[in-house]
CSV table of C-alpha atoms in Angstrom, one decimal:
chain,number,residue,atom,x,y,z
D,346,LEU,CA,-0.3,-6.6,18.4
D,347,PRO,CA,-3.5,-8.5,19.3
D,348,THR,CA,-5.6,-10.1,16.6
D,349,ILE,CA,-8.0,-7.6,15.2
D,350,LYS,CA,-10.6,-10.2,14.4
D,351,ASN,CA,-10.9,-13.9,13.5
D,352,PHE,CA,-12.3,-13.7,10.0
D,353,VAL,CA,-13.2,-16.2,7.3
D,354,ASN,CA,-12.1,-19.8,6.9
D,355,GLY,CA,-9.5,-20.9,4.3
D,356,PRO,CA,-8.4,-17.5,3.1
D,357,THR,CA,-6.8,-17.9,-0.4
D,358,GLY,CA,-5.9,-14.3,-1.2
D,359,MET,CA,-6.3,-10.8,0.2
D,360,LEU,CA,-6.1,-7.4,-1.5
D,361,TYR,CA,-6.4,-3.7,-0.7
D,362,ASN,CA,-8.0,-1.4,-3.2
D,363,PRO,CA,-4.9,0.4,-4.6
D,364,GLY,CA,-6.9,3.6,-5.0
D,365,THR,CA,-8.8,3.7,-8.3
D,366,ALA,CA,-10.1,0.1,-8.6
D,367,LEU,CA,-13.8,-0.7,-8.8
D,368,SER,CA,-15.6,2.5,-7.6
D,369,LYS,CA,-15.4,5.1,-4.9
D,370,GLU,CA,-17.7,3.0,-2.8
D,371,TYR,CA,-14.9,0.5,-2.5
D,372,LYS,CA,-12.1,2.9,-1.8
D,373,ASN,CA,-10.2,2.1,1.4
D,374,THR,CA,-11.5,-1.5,1.3
D,375,PHE,CA,-9.9,-4.9,1.7
D,376,PHE,CA,-11.0,-8.0,-0.2
D,377,ILE,CA,-10.5,-11.6,0.9
D,378,ALA,CA,-11.3,-14.9,-0.7
D,379,GLU,CA,-12.9,-17.6,1.5
D,380,PHE,CA,-12.3,-21.2,0.4
D,381,VAL,CA,-14.0,-23.9,2.4
D,382,GLY,CA,-14.1,-26.7,-0.2
D,383,ASN,CA,-17.7,-26.1,-1.2
D,384,PRO,CA,-18.7,-23.4,-3.6
D,385,THR,CA,-22.1,-22.7,-1.9
D,386,ARG,CA,-20.3,-21.6,1.3
D,387,SER,CA,-17.3,-19.9,-0.4
D,388,GLY,CA,-16.8,-16.5,-2.0
D,389,ILE,CA,-15.3,-13.0,-1.8
D,390,HIS,CA,-15.7,-10.7,1.2
D,391,ALA,CA,-15.1,-6.9,1.3
D,392,PHE,CA,-14.2,-5.4,4.6
D,393,LYS,CA,-13.0,-2.1,6.1
D,394,LEU,CA,-10.9,-1.1,9.1
D,395,LYS,CA,-10.6,2.1,11.0
D,396,PRO,CA,-7.6,3.3,13.1
D,397,LYS,CA,-7.6,2.4,16.8
D,398,GLY,CA,-4.5,3.5,18.7
D,399,ALA,CA,-1.4,2.0,17.0
D,400,SER,CA,-3.6,-0.6,15.3
D,401,PHE,CA,-7.0,-0.9,13.8
D,402,GLU,CA,-10.5,-2.2,14.5
D,403,PHE,CA,-13.0,-4.0,12.2
D,404,VAL,CA,-15.7,-1.8,10.8
D,405,GLU,CA,-17.9,-3.8,8.4
D,406,SER,CA,-17.9,-6.7,6.0
D,407,ASN,CA,-20.0,-7.9,3.1
D,408,MET,CA,-19.9,-11.0,1.0
D,409,ILE,CA,-19.9,-9.4,-2.5
D,410,LEU,CA,-19.7,-12.7,-4.4
D,411,SER,CA,-20.7,-16.2,-3.4
D,412,GLY,CA,-20.9,-19.6,-5.1
D,413,ILE,CA,-17.3,-19.6,-6.3
D,414,LEU,CA,-14.3,-21.5,-5.1
D,415,ALA,CA,-11.8,-18.7,-5.5
D,416,THR,CA,-8.1,-19.8,-5.3
D,417,GLY,CA,-6.6,-16.4,-5.9
D,418,ILE,CA,-7.7,-12.7,-6.5
D,419,ASP,CA,-6.0,-9.7,-8.0
D,420,PHE,CA,-6.8,-6.3,-9.5
D,421,GLY,CA,-6.2,-5.8,-13.2
D,422,PRO,CA,-4.8,-2.6,-14.7
D,423,ASP,CA,-8.3,-1.9,-15.8
D,424,GLY,CA,-9.5,-1.6,-12.2
D,425,ALA,CA,-11.6,-4.8,-12.2
D,426,LEU,CA,-11.2,-7.6,-9.7
D,427,TYR,CA,-10.1,-11.0,-11.3
D,428,LEU,CA,-10.4,-14.3,-9.6
D,429,ALA,CA,-9.4,-17.9,-10.3
D,430,ASP,CA,-12.2,-20.4,-9.7
D,431,TRP,CA,-11.6,-24.1,-8.9
D,432,ILE,CA,-15.3,-24.8,-9.7
D,433,ASP,CA,-16.0,-27.9,-7.6
D,434,GLY,CA,-12.8,-28.2,-5.5
D,435,TRP,CA,-10.8,-31.2,-4.6
D,436,GLY,CA,-12.2,-33.5,-7.3
D,437,THR,CA,-11.6,-31.0,-10.2
D,438,LYS,CA,-8.2,-31.8,-11.7
D,439,ASP,CA,-8.3,-30.6,-15.3
D,440,SER,CA,-10.3,-27.4,-15.5
D,441,GLY,CA,-10.9,-24.1,-13.9
D,442,ARG,CA,-12.2,-20.6,-14.7
D,443,ILE,CA,-11.2,-17.0,-14.4
D,444,TRP,CA,-13.9,-14.5,-13.5
D,445,LYS,CA,-14.0,-10.7,-13.8
D,446,LEU,CA,-15.9,-8.9,-11.1
D,447,ASP,CA,-16.7,-5.3,-11.7
D,448,VAL,CA,-19.3,-2.6,-10.7
D,449,ASP,CA,-21.9,-0.8,-12.8
D,450,GLU,CA,-21.0,2.7,-11.7
D,451,SER,CA,-17.2,2.9,-11.9
D,452,ASN,CA,-14.8,5.9,-11.8
D,453,THR,CA,-14.2,5.3,-15.5
D,454,ASP,CA,-11.9,8.2,-16.4
D,455,GLU,CA,-9.7,7.7,-13.4
D,456,ARG,CA,-9.5,4.0,-14.1
D,457,LYS,CA,-8.6,4.5,-17.7
D,458,LYS,CA,-5.8,7.0,-16.8
D,459,THR,CA,-4.4,4.4,-14.3
D,460,GLN,CA,-4.5,1.7,-16.9
D,461,GLU,CA,-2.6,3.9,-19.4
D,462,LEU,CA,0.1,4.7,-16.8
D,463,LEU,CA,0.5,1.1,-15.7
D,464,ALA,CA,1.1,0.2,-19.4
D,465,THR,CA,3.5,3.1,-19.9
D,466,ASP,CA,7.3,2.7,-19.9
D,467,PHE,CA,8.4,5.1,-17.1
D,468,LEU,CA,12.0,4.9,-18.4
D,469,LYS,CA,11.1,7.6,-20.9
D,470,TYR,CA,9.9,10.1,-18.2
D,471,LYS,CA,12.1,12.8,-16.7
D,472,VAL,CA,12.6,12.7,-13.0
D,473,GLU,CA,10.3,15.8,-12.6
D,474,THR,CA,7.4,13.9,-14.2
D,475,LEU,CA,8.1,10.8,-12.1
D,476,GLY,CA,7.9,13.0,-9.0
D,477,GLU,CA,4.5,14.3,-10.0
D,478,HIS,CA,3.3,10.6,-10.2
D,479,LEU,CA,4.2,10.2,-6.5
D,480,LYS,CA,0.9,12.1,-6.0
D,481,ASN,CA,-1.2,9.7,-8.2
D,482,PRO,CA,-4.4,8.5,-6.6
D,483,ASP,CA,-3.4,4.8,-7.3
D,484,MET,CA,-0.7,3.2,-5.2
D,485,ARG,CA,0.4,1.0,-8.1
D,486,VAL,CA,1.3,4.1,-10.2
D,487,ARG,CA,3.0,5.8,-7.2
D,488,GLN,CA,5.1,2.7,-6.5
D,489,LYS,CA,6.0,2.4,-10.2
D,490,ALA,CA,7.3,6.0,-10.1
D,491,GLN,CA,9.1,5.5,-6.8
D,492,PHE,CA,10.9,2.4,-8.0
D,493,GLU,CA,11.9,4.1,-11.2
D,494,LEU,CA,13.2,7.2,-9.3
D,495,VAL,CA,15.5,4.9,-7.3
D,496,THR,CA,17.1,3.8,-10.6
D,497,ARG,CA,17.9,7.4,-11.4
D,498,LYS,CA,20.4,7.6,-8.5
D,499,GLU,CA,21.3,11.1,-7.3
D,500,ASP,CA,18.7,12.8,-9.4
D,501,GLY,CA,16.0,10.5,-8.0
D,502,LEU,CA,17.2,11.1,-4.5
D,503,GLU,CA,16.8,14.8,-5.0
D,504,ILE,CA,13.2,14.3,-6.2
D,505,PHE,CA,12.4,12.3,-3.0
D,506,LYS,CA,13.9,15.1,-0.9
D,507,LYS,CA,11.8,17.7,-2.7
D,508,TYR,CA,8.5,15.8,-2.3
D,509,LEU,CA,9.3,15.0,1.4
D,510,LEU,CA,9.6,18.7,2.0
D,511,GLN,CA,6.2,19.7,0.5
D,512,LYS,CA,3.2,19.5,2.8
D,513,GLU,CA,0.3,19.4,0.3
D,514,ASN,CA,0.2,15.7,-0.5
D,515,GLN,CA,0.8,13.3,2.3
D,516,LEU,CA,1.0,10.1,0.2
D,517,ALA,CA,3.8,11.7,-2.0
D,518,ARG,CA,5.7,12.3,1.3
D,519,VAL,CA,5.2,8.7,2.4
D,520,HIS,CA,6.5,7.4,-0.9
D,521,ALA,CA,9.5,9.7,-0.7
D,522,ILE,CA,10.3,8.2,2.7
D,523,TRP,CA,10.0,4.7,1.2
D,524,GLY,CA,12.3,5.7,-1.7
D,525,ILE,CA,14.9,7.3,0.6
D,526,SER,CA,14.9,4.1,2.6
D,527,GLN,CA,15.6,2.1,-0.6
D,528,PHE,CA,18.7,4.4,-1.1
D,529,ALA,CA,19.6,3.8,2.6
D,530,ARG,CA,19.7,0.1,2.0
D,531,LYS,CA,22.5,0.7,-0.5
D,532,GLU,CA,24.2,3.5,1.5
D,533,LEU,CA,23.1,3.7,5.1
D,534,THR,CA,24.1,7.3,5.5
D,535,ASN,CA,21.1,8.3,3.4
D,536,ALA,CA,18.9,7.4,6.4
D,537,GLU,CA,20.1,10.6,8.0
D,538,LEU,CA,17.8,12.4,5.6
D,539,LEU,CA,14.8,10.9,7.5
D,540,VAL,CA,15.9,11.9,11.0
D,541,PRO,CA,14.5,15.5,10.9
D,542,TYR,CA,11.1,14.1,10.0
D,543,LEU,CA,10.9,12.3,13.4
D,544,THR,CA,9.7,15.7,14.6
D,545,ASP,CA,7.5,16.6,11.6
D,546,SER,CA,4.2,18.3,12.2
D,547,ASP,CA,2.3,15.5,10.4
D,548,PRO,CA,2.1,12.5,12.9
D,549,GLU,CA,1.9,9.9,10.2
D,550,ILE,CA,5.2,11.2,8.7
D,551,ARG,CA,6.8,10.9,12.1
D,552,ALA,CA,5.6,7.3,12.3
D,553,GLN,CA,6.8,6.5,8.8
D,554,ALA,CA,10.2,8.0,9.4
D,555,ALA,CA,10.6,5.9,12.6
D,556,LYS,CA,9.4,2.8,10.8
D,557,TRP,CA,11.9,3.0,8.0
D,558,ILE,CA,14.8,4.2,10.1
D,559,GLY,CA,14.3,1.1,12.1
D,560,ASP,CA,13.9,-1.0,9.0
D,561,VAL,CA,17.4,0.0,7.7
D,562,ARG,CA,18.7,-0.1,11.3
D,563,TYR,CA,20.2,3.4,11.4
D,564,THR,CA,21.7,3.4,14.9
D,565,GLN,CA,22.6,7.1,14.9
D,566,ALA,CA,19.0,8.0,15.3
D,567,GLY,CA,18.7,6.3,18.7
D,568,ASP,CA,18.3,9.5,20.8
D,569,GLN,CA,15.6,10.9,18.5
D,570,LEU,CA,13.7,7.6,18.5
D,571,ILE,CA,13.8,7.5,22.3
D,572,ALA,CA,12.3,11.0,22.4
D,573,LEU,CA,9.6,9.8,20.1
D,574,LEU,CA,8.4,7.3,22.7
D,575,ASN,CA,6.6,10.3,24.3
D,576,ASP,CA,4.8,11.3,21.1
D,577,GLU,CA,1.1,12.0,21.4
D,578,PHE,CA,0.5,9.8,18.3
D,579,SER,CA,0.4,6.1,19.2
D,580,ARG,CA,1.5,4.9,15.8
D,581,ALA,CA,4.6,7.1,16.1
D,582,ARG,CA,5.3,5.6,19.6
D,583,PHE,CA,4.8,2.1,18.3
D,584,PHE,CA,7.2,2.4,15.3
D,585,ALA,CA,9.8,4.2,17.5
D,586,ALA,CA,9.7,1.3,20.0
D,587,GLU,CA,10.0,-1.2,17.1
D,588,ALA,CA,12.9,0.7,15.6
D,589,LEU,CA,14.7,0.9,18.9
D,590,GLY,CA,14.4,-2.9,19.1
D,591,ARG,CA,15.8,-3.3,15.6
D,592,ILE,CA,18.8,-1.1,16.3
D,593,ALA,CA,19.3,-2.6,19.8
């Protein structure tokens, strides 16, 4: 794929809003730290992309924080953005700072719920409850549920099959595909569960099924992947071609 855009010098960390961090204004937003050795010209940028064919194109960017030599950024469970600050750069050897960046109008209730779930031991949840968390608005919670379901073996696999069948929540279906592919890494025959979804009515599900069938190199899906090369959805064609390359 071609470069989307040459963007910032000295990037020292990049994040995507997992879903409930900061506020709704920053949903579907990337964040990147720019480090150029001088705090006056360094800081944090927020930027967005939009789909363009099988790839994306740059939409907008804003420097949301300047004057800080950020050497790393991450979202806390509380939904705020935390960053490490080298203060003055190369000459600073014995000190640093950690800043918390937040917004005035945050989606407080949603963030609190996310923070509680991230602190919760999912071992105590039944598989049905874990399945419901595959619908959570925050990707960190969804992945936590996904990874716990994988540890539940056959019971977890049945939950993934159930949530892949439903059509109301696309993200739950995507995580079900990811979970099934984790099972397929242990026992390749599980990849057969994804093959019917190469013809799903949702184009993104077709693309995800192709991507992960290729990732686990399930050669038996070759004919179906070849058929997907004629799909009207360019992401589905892209991942089908990539998968065919992987399975040779």
